[in-house]
Amino acid sequence: MGNTAFSDLLVYGVGSFSVVFLIREYVAFRRILPLKYVFTPLVTMTIIVFGFLSFLVSGITVFSFLIITGLILSLIGDTLMMLEEVNYIQHGLLFFLAAHIMYIAAFSGGYSFQAWNILPAVLLGLLLVVFYFTIRRKTGKKNIPVLVYMIAISAMIFFAVSHFNNGVTTKAAILSIGAVLFCISDTTLAVNQFIRPVAHSTVFTWLTYGPAQFLIALSCYYPFV
């Protein structure tokens, strides 16, 4: 399929994601829980369908298979963590940890070290240490799981940014922006959970999480178009 077909799929993907995402944010803000419980997983399901449609452009690749697997794991995590009547955050984070592992495997494929990679590695390491010691006293017995999760998302960002090793490409930009937005979302979640309550935290968490996942799915279409 050519650029025209890709353009059509992109319009479909952006349009369907935007509509479902904006409805989800509205009903979450208004605390209309029945609709929130419908549209929250529907956002990720829409992104998964968009990811599957990349097969029409690029065929089934290891990269796209790992990304879609990560999205499916994220969908399970979304479903567990959206519930307000019970606290399944620990269970949900296990699925997100597994999703990050899938993303790391996808992003690191063909990775070859370059000297400039030291810069993001050091920066991510410093941010990890500072934030971990900021919340460590609040995490209690969850210290180790929280640290493991933080290492995983830092590695995910590192390997996303490392795609600039191949030049300033659309895929590298998409992956880097998506990974950083995902980290911002998780940081908001951590602040709400361990430091202080964030008003309408689910709205702000998804404000970066939804676009992050969409961009990660979009990367499945490159560099094939």
Coordinates of N, CA and C in Angstrom, one line a residue:
M1 N 0.8 -1.2 0.0 CA 0.0 0.0 0.0 C 0.9 1.2 0.0
G2 N 0.4 2.3 -0.7 CA 1.2 3.5 -0.8 C 0.9 4.6 0.2
N3 N 1.4 5.8 -0.1 CA 1.2 6.9 0.8 C -0.2 7.3 0.9
T4 N -1.0 7.1 -0.2 CA -2.4 7.5 -0.1 C -3.2 6.6 0.9
A5 N -2.9 5.3 0.8 CA -3.5 4.4 1.8 C -3.1 4.7 3.2
F6 N -1.8 5.0 3.4 CA -1.4 5.4 4.7 C -2.1 6.7 5.2
S7 N -2.2 7.7 4.3 CA -2.9 8.9 4.7 C -4.3 8.6 5.1
D8 N -5.0 7.7 4.4 CA -6.4 7.4 4.8 C -6.4 6.7 6.1
L9 N -5.5 5.8 6.4 CA -5.4 5.1 7.7 C -5.1 6.1 8.8
L10 N -4.2 7.1 8.5 CA -3.8 8.1 9.5 C -5.0 8.9 9.9
V11 N -5.8 9.4 8.9 CA -6.9 10.2 9.1 C -7.9 9.4 10.0
Y12 N -8.2 8.1 9.6 CA -9.1 7.3 10.4 C -8.5 7.1 11.8
G13 N -7.2 6.9 12.0 CA -6.7 6.7 13.3 C -6.8 7.9 14.2
V14 N -6.3 9.0 13.6 CA -6.4 10.3 14.4 C -7.8 10.6 14.8
G15 N -8.7 10.5 13.8 CA -10.1 10.9 14.0 C -10.8 10.0 15.0
S16 N -10.7 8.7 14.9 CA -11.3 7.8 15.8 C -10.7 7.9 17.2
F17 N -9.4 8.0 17.3 CA -8.8 8.2 18.6 C -9.2 9.5 19.3
S18 N -9.2 10.6 18.5 CA -9.5 11.9 19.1 C -10.9 11.9 19.7
V19 N -11.9 11.4 18.9 CA -13.3 11.4 19.4 C -13.5 10.6 20.7
V20 N -13.0 9.3 20.7 CA -13.1 8.5 21.8 C -12.3 9.0 23.0
F21 N -11.1 9.6 22.8 CA -10.3 10.1 23.8 C -10.9 11.3 24.5
L22 N -11.5 12.2 23.7 CA -12.1 13.5 24.2 C -13.3 13.1 25.0
I23 N -14.1 12.2 24.5 CA -15.3 11.7 25.3 C -14.9 11.1 26.6
R24 N -13.8 10.3 26.6 CA -13.3 9.7 27.8 C -12.9 10.8 28.8
E25 N -12.2 11.8 28.4 CA -11.7 12.8 29.3 C -12.9 13.6 29.9
Y26 N -13.9 13.9 29.0 CA -15.1 14.6 29.5 C -15.8 13.8 30.6
V27 N -16.1 12.6 30.3 CA -16.9 11.8 31.3 C -16.1 11.5 32.6
A28 N -14.7 11.4 32.4 CA -13.9 11.2 33.6 C -13.9 12.5 34.5
F29 N -13.8 13.6 33.8 CA -13.8 14.9 34.5 C -15.1 15.1 35.2
R30 N -16.2 14.8 34.6 CA -17.5 14.9 35.2 C -17.9 13.8 36.1
R31 N -17.0 12.8 36.2 CA -17.1 11.6 37.1 C -18.4 10.9 36.8
I32 N -18.7 10.7 35.5 CA -19.8 9.8 35.1 C -19.2 8.4 34.9
L33 N -19.1 7.7 36.1 CA -18.4 6.5 36.1 C -18.8 5.4 35.1
P34 N -20.1 5.1 34.9 CA -20.5 4.1 33.9 C -19.9 4.4 32.6
L35 N -19.9 5.6 32.1 CA -19.4 6.0 30.8 C -17.8 6.0 30.9
K36 N -17.3 6.4 32.0 CA -15.8 6.3 32.1 C -15.3 4.9 32.0
Y37 N -16.1 3.9 32.5 CA -15.7 2.5 32.5 C -15.9 1.9 31.1
V38 N -16.6 2.6 30.3 CA -16.8 2.2 28.9 C -15.7 2.8 28.0
F39 N -15.5 4.1 28.1 CA -14.6 4.8 27.2 C -13.1 4.7 27.6
T40 N -12.8 4.4 28.8 CA -11.4 4.2 29.2 C -10.7 3.1 28.4
P41 N -11.3 1.9 28.5 CA -10.7 0.8 27.7 C -10.9 1.0 26.2
L42 N -12.0 1.7 25.8 CA -12.2 1.9 24.4 C -11.2 2.7 23.8
V43 N -10.5 3.7 24.5 CA -9.4 4.5 24.0 C -8.3 3.5 23.5
T44 N -7.9 2.7 24.4 CA -6.7 1.8 24.1 C -7.1 0.8 23.0
M45 N -8.4 0.3 23.1 CA -8.8 -0.6 22.0 C -8.8 0.0 20.7
T46 N -9.2 1.3 20.6 CA -9.1 2.1 19.3 C -7.6 2.1 18.8
I47 N -6.7 2.4 19.8 CA -5.3 2.5 19.4 C -4.8 1.1 19.0
I48 N -5.2 0.0 19.6 CA -4.8 -1.3 19.2 C -5.3 -1.6 17.8
V49 N -6.5 -1.3 17.5 CA -7.0 -1.5 16.1 C -6.2 -0.7 15.1
F50 N -5.8 0.5 15.4 CA -5.0 1.3 14.6 C -3.6 0.7 14.4
G51 N -3.1 0.1 15.5 CA -1.8 -0.6 15.4 C -1.9 -1.8 14.5
F52 N -3.0 -2.6 14.6 CA -3.2 -3.8 13.7 C -3.3 -3.3 12.2
L53 N -3.9 -2.2 12.0 CA -4.0 -1.7 10.6 C -2.7 -1.4 9.9
S54 N -1.6 -1.3 10.8 CA -0.3 -1.1 10.2 C 0.2 -2.3 9.4
F55 N -0.4 -3.4 9.7 CA -0.1 -4.6 8.9 C -0.4 -4.4 7.4
L56 N -1.4 -3.6 7.1 CA -1.8 -3.3 5.7 C -0.7 -2.5 5.0
V57 N 0.1 -1.8 5.8 CA 1.1 -0.9 5.2 C 2.5 -1.7 5.2
S58 N 2.8 -2.2 6.4 CA 4.2 -2.8 6.6 C 4.2 -4.3 6.7
G59 N 3.1 -4.9 6.7 CA 3.1 -6.4 7.0 C 3.3 -6.6 8.5
I60 N 3.4 -7.9 8.9 CA 3.6 -8.2 10.3 C 5.1 -8.2 10.5
T61 N 5.6 -7.3 11.4 CA 7.0 -7.3 11.7 C 7.2 -7.6 13.2
V62 N 8.4 -7.9 13.6 CA 8.7 -8.2 15.0 C 8.4 -6.9 15.8
F63 N 8.8 -5.8 15.3 CA 8.5 -4.5 15.9 C 7.0 -4.3 16.2
S64 N 6.2 -4.4 15.2 CA 4.8 -4.1 15.4 C 4.1 -5.2 16.3
F65 N 4.6 -6.4 16.2 CA 4.1 -7.5 17.0 C 4.3 -7.1 18.5
L66 N 5.5 -6.7 18.8 CA 5.9 -6.3 20.2 C 5.1 -5.1 20.7
I67 N 4.9 -4.1 19.8 CA 4.2 -2.9 20.2 C 2.7 -3.3 20.5
I68 N 2.1 -4.1 19.6 CA 0.7 -4.4 19.8 C 0.5 -5.3 21.1
T69 N 1.5 -6.2 21.3 CA 1.5 -7.0 22.6 C 1.5 -6.0 23.8
G70 N 2.4 -5.0 23.7 CA 2.5 -4.0 24.8 C 1.2 -3.3 25.0
L71 N 0.5 -2.9 23.9 CA -0.8 -2.2 23.9 C -1.8 -3.1 24.6
I72 N -1.9 -4.4 24.2 CA -2.8 -5.3 24.8 C -2.6 -5.4 26.3
L73 N -1.4 -5.5 26.7 CA -1.0 -5.6 28.2 C -1.5 -4.3 28.8
S74 N -1.3 -3.2 28.1 CA -1.7 -1.9 28.7 C -3.2 -1.8 28.9
L75 N -3.9 -2.4 27.9 CA -5.4 -2.4 28.0 C -5.9 -3.1 29.3
I76 N -5.2 -4.2 29.6 CA -5.5 -4.9 30.8 C -5.2 -4.0 32.0
G77 N -4.1 -3.4 32.0 CA -3.7 -2.5 33.1 C -4.7 -1.3 33.2
D78 N -5.1 -0.7 32.1 CA -6.1 0.4 32.1 C -7.4 -0.1 32.7
T79 N -7.8 -1.3 32.4 CA -9.1 -1.8 32.9 C -9.0 -2.0 34.4
L80 N -7.9 -2.5 34.9 CA -7.7 -2.7 36.4 C -7.6 -1.3 37.1
M81 N -6.9 -0.4 36.6 CA -6.6 0.8 37.3 C -7.7 1.9 37.2
M82 N -8.7 1.7 36.2 CA -9.7 2.7 36.1 C -10.8 2.6 37.2
L83 N -10.8 1.4 37.9 CA -11.9 1.2 38.8 C -11.6 2.0 40.1
E84 N -12.6 2.8 40.5 CA -12.5 3.6 41.7 C -13.0 3.0 43.0
E85 N -13.9 1.9 42.8 CA -14.4 1.3 44.0 C -13.4 0.4 44.7
V86 N -12.4 -0.1 43.9 CA -11.4 -0.9 44.5 C -10.0 -0.4 44.0
N87 N -9.0 -0.8 44.7 CA -7.6 -0.3 44.4 C -6.8 -1.5 43.8
Y88 N -6.8 -1.5 42.5 CA -6.0 -2.5 41.8 C -4.7 -1.9 41.1
I89 N -4.2 -0.8 41.7 CA -3.1 -0.2 41.1 C -1.9 -1.0 41.0
Q90 N -1.6 -1.9 42.0 CA -0.5 -2.7 42.0 C -0.6 -3.8 40.9
H91 N -1.8 -4.3 40.8 CA -2.0 -5.3 39.7 C -1.9 -4.7 38.3
G92 N -2.4 -3.5 38.2 CA -2.4 -2.8 36.9 C -0.9 -2.5 36.5
L93 N -0.1 -2.0 37.5 CA 1.3 -1.7 37.2 C 2.1 -2.9 36.8
L94 N 1.7 -4.1 37.2 CA 2.4 -5.3 36.8 C 2.2 -5.5 35.3
F95 N 1.0 -5.2 34.8 CA 0.8 -5.3 33.4 C 1.5 -4.2 32.6
F96 N 1.6 -3.0 33.2 CA 2.3 -1.9 32.5 C 3.8 -2.2 32.5
L97 N 4.3 -2.8 33.6 CA 5.7 -3.2 33.6 C 6.0 -4.2 32.4
A98 N 5.1 -5.2 32.3 CA 5.2 -6.1 31.1 C 5.1 -5.4 29.8
A99 N 4.2 -4.3 29.7 CA 4.1 -3.6 28.5 C 5.4 -2.8 28.2
H100 N 6.0 -2.2 29.2 CA 7.3 -1.5 29.0 C 8.4 -2.5 28.5
I101 N 8.4 -3.7 29.1 CA 9.3 -4.7 28.6 C 9.2 -5.0 27.1
M102 N 7.9 -5.1 26.7 CA 7.6 -5.3 25.2 C 8.1 -4.1 24.4
Y103 N 7.9 -2.9 24.9 CA 8.3 -1.7 24.2 C 9.9 -1.6 24.2
I104 N 10.5 -2.0 25.3 CA 12.0 -2.0 25.3 C 12.5 -2.9 24.3
A105 N 11.9 -4.1 24.2 CA 12.3 -5.1 23.2 C 12.2 -4.6 21.8
A106 N 11.1 -3.9 21.6 CA 10.8 -3.4 20.2 C 11.8 -2.2 19.9
F107 N 11.9 -1.3 20.8 CA 12.7 -0.1 20.6 C 14.2 -0.4 20.5
S108 N 14.7 -1.4 21.2 CA 16.1 -1.7 21.2 C 16.6 -2.6 20.1
G109 N 15.6 -3.1 19.2 CA 16.0 -3.9 18.1 C 17.0 -3.2 17.2
G110 N 18.1 -3.9 17.0 CA 19.2 -3.3 16.1 C 20.0 -2.2 16.8
Y111 N 19.8 -2.0 18.1 CA 20.5 -0.9 18.7 C 22.0 -1.0 18.7
S112 N 22.7 0.1 18.4 CA 24.2 0.1 18.4 C 24.6 1.3 19.1
F113 N 25.5 1.2 20.1 CA 25.9 2.3 20.9 C 26.6 3.4 20.1
Q114 N 26.2 4.7 20.4 CA 27.0 5.8 19.9 C 27.3 6.7 21.1
A115 N 28.4 7.5 21.0 CA 28.9 8.2 22.1 C 27.9 9.2 22.7
W116 N 27.1 9.8 21.9 CA 26.1 10.8 22.4 C 25.0 10.1 23.3
N117 N 24.9 8.8 23.2 CA 23.9 8.1 24.0 C 24.2 8.2 25.5
I118 N 25.5 8.5 25.8 CA 25.8 8.7 27.2 C 25.0 9.9 27.8
L119 N 24.7 10.9 27.1 CA 24.0 12.1 27.6 C 22.6 11.7 28.1
P120 N 21.7 11.1 27.2 CA 20.4 10.7 27.8 C 20.5 9.7 28.9
A121 N 21.5 8.8 28.8 CA 21.6 7.8 29.9 C 21.9 8.4 31.2
V122 N 22.8 9.4 31.2 CA 23.2 10.1 32.5 C 22.0 10.9 33.0
L123 N 21.3 11.7 32.0 CA 20.2 12.5 32.4 C 19.1 11.7 33.0
L124 N 18.8 10.6 32.3 CA 17.7 9.7 32.8 C 18.1 9.1 34.2
G125 N 19.3 8.7 34.3 CA 19.8 8.2 35.6 C 19.7 9.2 36.7
L126 N 20.0 10.4 36.5 CA 19.9 11.4 37.5 C 18.5 11.7 37.9
L127 N 17.6 11.8 36.9 CA 16.2 12.1 37.1 C 15.6 10.9 37.9
L128 N 16.0 9.7 37.6 CA 15.5 8.5 38.3 C 15.9 8.6 39.8
V129 N 17.1 8.8 40.0 CA 17.6 8.9 41.4 C 16.9 10.0 42.2
V130 N 16.8 11.2 41.6 CA 16.2 12.3 42.3 C 14.7 12.0 42.7
F131 N 14.0 11.5 41.7 CA 12.6 11.2 41.9 C 12.4 10.1 42.8
Y132 N 13.2 9.0 42.7 CA 13.1 7.9 43.6 C 13.3 8.3 45.0
F133 N 14.3 9.0 45.3 CA 14.6 9.4 46.7 C 13.5 10.5 47.2
T134 N 12.8 11.1 46.3 CA 11.8 12.0 46.6 C 10.5 11.3 47.2
I135 N 10.3 10.1 46.6 CA 9.1 9.4 46.9 C 9.4 8.1 47.8
R136 N 10.6 7.8 48.0 CA 11.0 6.6 48.6 C 10.4 6.4 50.0
R137 N 10.3 7.4 50.8 CA 9.7 7.3 52.1 C 8.2 7.1 52.1
K138 N 7.6 7.4 51.0 CA 6.2 7.3 50.9 C 5.8 5.9 50.3
T139 N 6.7 5.2 49.7 CA 6.3 4.0 49.0 C 6.3 2.8 49.9
G140 N 7.0 2.9 51.1 CA 7.0 1.8 52.1 C 7.6 0.5 51.5
K141 N 6.8 -0.6 51.6 CA 7.2 -1.9 51.2 C 7.2 -2.0 49.7
K142 N 6.7 -1.0 49.0 CA 6.7 -1.0 47.5 C 8.0 -0.4 46.9
N143 N 9.0 -0.1 47.8 CA 10.2 0.5 47.3 C 10.8 -0.2 46.1
I144 N 11.0 -1.5 46.2 CA 11.7 -2.3 45.2 C 10.8 -2.3 43.9
P145 N 9.5 -2.7 44.0 CA 8.7 -2.7 42.8 C 8.7 -1.3 42.1
V146 N 8.6 -0.3 42.9 CA 8.6 1.1 42.3 C 9.9 1.4 41.6
L147 N 11.0 1.0 42.2 CA 12.3 1.2 41.6 C 12.5 0.4 40.3
V148 N 12.0 -0.8 40.3 CA 12.1 -1.7 39.1 C 11.3 -1.0 38.0
Y149 N 10.1 -0.5 38.3 CA 9.2 0.1 37.3 C 9.9 1.4 36.7
M150 N 10.5 2.1 37.6 CA 11.2 3.4 37.2 C 12.3 3.1 36.2
I151 N 13.1 2.0 36.6 CA 14.2 1.6 35.7 C 13.7 1.2 34.3
A152 N 12.5 0.5 34.3 CA 12.0 0.0 33.1 C 11.5 1.1 32.2
I153 N 10.8 2.1 32.8 CA 10.4 3.2 31.9 C 11.5 4.1 31.5
S154 N 12.6 4.2 32.3 CA 13.8 5.0 31.9 C 14.5 4.3 30.7
A155 N 14.5 2.9 30.8 CA 15.1 2.2 29.7 C 14.3 2.3 28.4
M156 N 13.0 2.4 28.6 CA 12.1 2.5 27.4 C 12.4 3.9 26.8
I157 N 12.5 4.9 27.6 CA 12.8 6.3 27.0 C 14.1 6.3 26.3
F158 N 15.1 5.7 27.0 CA 16.5 5.6 26.4 C 16.5 5.0 25.0
F159 N 15.9 3.8 24.9 CA 15.9 3.1 23.6 C 15.1 3.8 22.6
A160 N 14.0 4.6 23.0 CA 13.2 5.3 22.1 C 14.1 6.5 21.5
V161 N 14.7 7.2 22.4 CA 15.6 8.3 21.9 C 16.8 7.8 21.1
S162 N 17.2 6.6 21.4 CA 18.4 6.1 20.6 C 18.1 5.9 19.2
H163 N 16.8 5.9 18.8 CA 16.5 5.8 17.3 C 17.1 7.0 16.5
F164 N 17.4 8.1 17.2 CA 18.1 9.2 16.5 C 19.5 8.8 16.1
N165 N 20.0 7.6 16.5 CA 21.3 7.1 16.0 C 21.2 6.9 14.5
N166 N 20.0 6.7 14.0 CA 19.9 6.5 12.6 C 19.5 7.8 11.8
G167 N 19.7 8.9 12.5 CA 19.4 10.2 11.9 C 18.1 10.8 12.5
V168 N 17.8 12.0 12.1 CA 16.6 12.7 12.6 C 15.5 12.2 11.7
T169 N 14.8 11.2 12.1 CA 13.7 10.6 11.3 C 12.4 10.8 12.0
T170 N 11.3 10.6 11.2 CA 10.0 10.7 11.8 C 9.7 9.7 12.9
K171 N 10.2 8.5 12.6 CA 10.0 7.4 13.6 C 10.7 7.7 14.9
A172 N 11.9 8.2 14.8 CA 12.7 8.6 16.1 C 11.9 9.7 16.9
A173 N 11.4 10.7 16.1 CA 10.7 11.7 16.8 C 9.4 11.2 17.5
I174 N 8.6 10.4 16.7 CA 7.4 9.8 17.2 C 7.6 9.0 18.5
L175 N 8.6 8.1 18.4 CA 8.9 7.3 19.6 C 9.4 8.1 20.8
S176 N 10.3 9.1 20.5 CA 10.8 9.9 21.7 C 9.7 10.7 22.3
I177 N 8.8 11.3 21.5 CA 7.7 12.1 22.1 C 6.8 11.2 22.9
G178 N 6.4 10.0 22.3 CA 5.5 9.1 22.9 C 6.1 8.6 24.2
A179 N 7.4 8.2 24.3 CA 8.0 7.7 25.5 C 8.0 8.8 26.6
V180 N 8.4 10.0 26.2 CA 8.4 11.1 27.2 C 7.0 11.4 27.8
L181 N 6.0 11.4 26.9 CA 4.6 11.6 27.3 C 4.2 10.5 28.3
F182 N 4.6 9.3 28.0 CA 4.3 8.1 28.9 C 4.9 8.4 30.2
C183 N 6.1 8.8 30.3 CA 6.8 9.1 31.5 C 6.1 10.2 32.3
I184 N 5.7 11.2 31.6 CA 5.0 12.3 32.3 C 3.7 11.8 32.9
S185 N 3.0 10.9 32.2 CA 1.7 10.3 32.7 C 2.0 9.5 34.0
D186 N 3.1 8.7 33.9 CA 3.4 7.9 35.1 C 3.9 8.7 36.3
T187 N 4.5 9.8 36.0 CA 5.0 10.7 37.0 C 3.8 11.3 37.7
T188 N 2.8 11.8 36.9 CA 1.6 12.3 37.5 C 0.9 11.3 38.4
L189 N 0.8 10.0 37.9 CA 0.2 9.0 38.7 C 1.0 8.7 40.0
A190 N 2.3 8.8 40.0 CA 3.1 8.6 41.2 C 3.0 9.7 42.2
V191 N 2.9 10.9 41.7 CA 2.7 12.1 42.5 C 1.4 12.0 43.3
N192 N 0.3 11.6 42.5 CA -1.0 11.4 43.1 C -1.0 10.3 44.1
Q193 N -0.3 9.2 43.8 CA -0.3 8.1 44.7 C 0.6 8.2 45.9
F194 N 1.7 8.9 45.8 CA 2.7 8.8 46.9 C 3.0 10.2 47.5
I195 N 2.8 11.3 46.8 CA 3.2 12.6 47.4 C 2.0 13.4 47.8
R196 N 1.1 13.7 47.0 CA -0.1 14.5 47.3 C -1.2 14.2 46.3
P197 N -2.5 14.3 46.7 CA -3.5 14.1 45.7 C -3.5 15.2 44.6
V198 N -3.8 14.7 43.4 CA -3.9 15.6 42.3 C -5.3 15.7 41.9
A199 N -5.9 16.9 41.9 CA -7.3 17.1 41.5 C -7.5 16.6 40.1
H200 N -8.6 15.7 39.9 CA -8.9 15.2 38.6 C -7.6 14.4 38.0
S201 N -7.0 13.7 38.9 CA -5.7 13.0 38.5 C -5.9 12.1 37.3
T202 N -7.0 11.4 37.2 CA -7.2 10.5 36.0 C -7.3 11.3 34.7
V203 N -7.8 12.5 34.7 CA -7.9 13.3 33.5 C -6.5 13.7 33.1
F204 N -5.7 14.2 34.1 CA -4.4 14.7 33.7 C -3.4 13.5 33.4
T205 N -3.6 12.4 34.0 CA -2.8 11.2 33.7 C -3.0 10.8 32.3
W206 N -4.3 10.7 31.9 CA -4.7 10.3 30.5 C -4.4 11.4 29.5
L207 N -4.3 12.6 29.9 CA -4.0 13.7 28.9 C -2.7 13.5 28.2
T208 N -1.7 12.8 28.9 CA -0.5 12.5 28.2 C -0.4 11.0 27.9
Y209 N -1.0 10.2 28.6 CA -1.0 8.7 28.4 C -1.6 8.3 27.1
G210 N -2.8 8.9 26.8 CA -3.5 8.5 25.6 C -2.7 8.9 24.3
P211 N -2.3 10.1 24.2 CA -1.4 10.5 23.0 C -0.1 9.7 23.0
A212 N 0.5 9.4 24.1 CA 1.7 8.6 24.2 C 1.5 7.2 23.5
Q213 N 0.4 6.5 23.9 CA 0.1 5.2 23.3 C -0.2 5.3 21.8
F214 N -0.9 6.4 21.5 CA -1.2 6.5 20.0 C 0.0 6.7 19.2
L215 N 1.0 7.5 19.7 CA 2.2 7.8 19.0 C 3.0 6.5 18.9
I216 N 3.1 5.7 20.0 CA 3.8 4.4 19.9 C 3.2 3.5 18.9
A217 N 1.9 3.5 18.8 CA 1.2 2.7 17.8 C 1.5 3.2 16.4
L218 N 1.5 4.5 16.2 CA 1.8 5.1 15.0 C 3.2 4.8 14.4
S219 N 4.1 4.5 15.3 CA 5.5 4.2 14.9 C 5.6 2.9 14.2
C220 N 4.5 2.1 14.3 CA 4.5 0.8 13.5 C 4.4 1.0 12.0
Y221 N 4.0 2.2 11.6 CA 3.8 2.6 10.2 C 5.2 3.0 9.6
Y222 N 6.2 3.3 10.4 CA 7.4 3.8 9.9 C 8.5 2.8 10.0
P223 N 9.5 2.7 9.1 CA 9.8 3.7 8.0 C 9.2 3.2 6.7
F224 N 8.0 2.6 6.7 CA 7.5 1.9 5.6 C 6.7 2.9 4.6
V225 N 6.5 4.1 5.1 CA 5.8 5.1 4.3 C 6.7 6.3 4.1

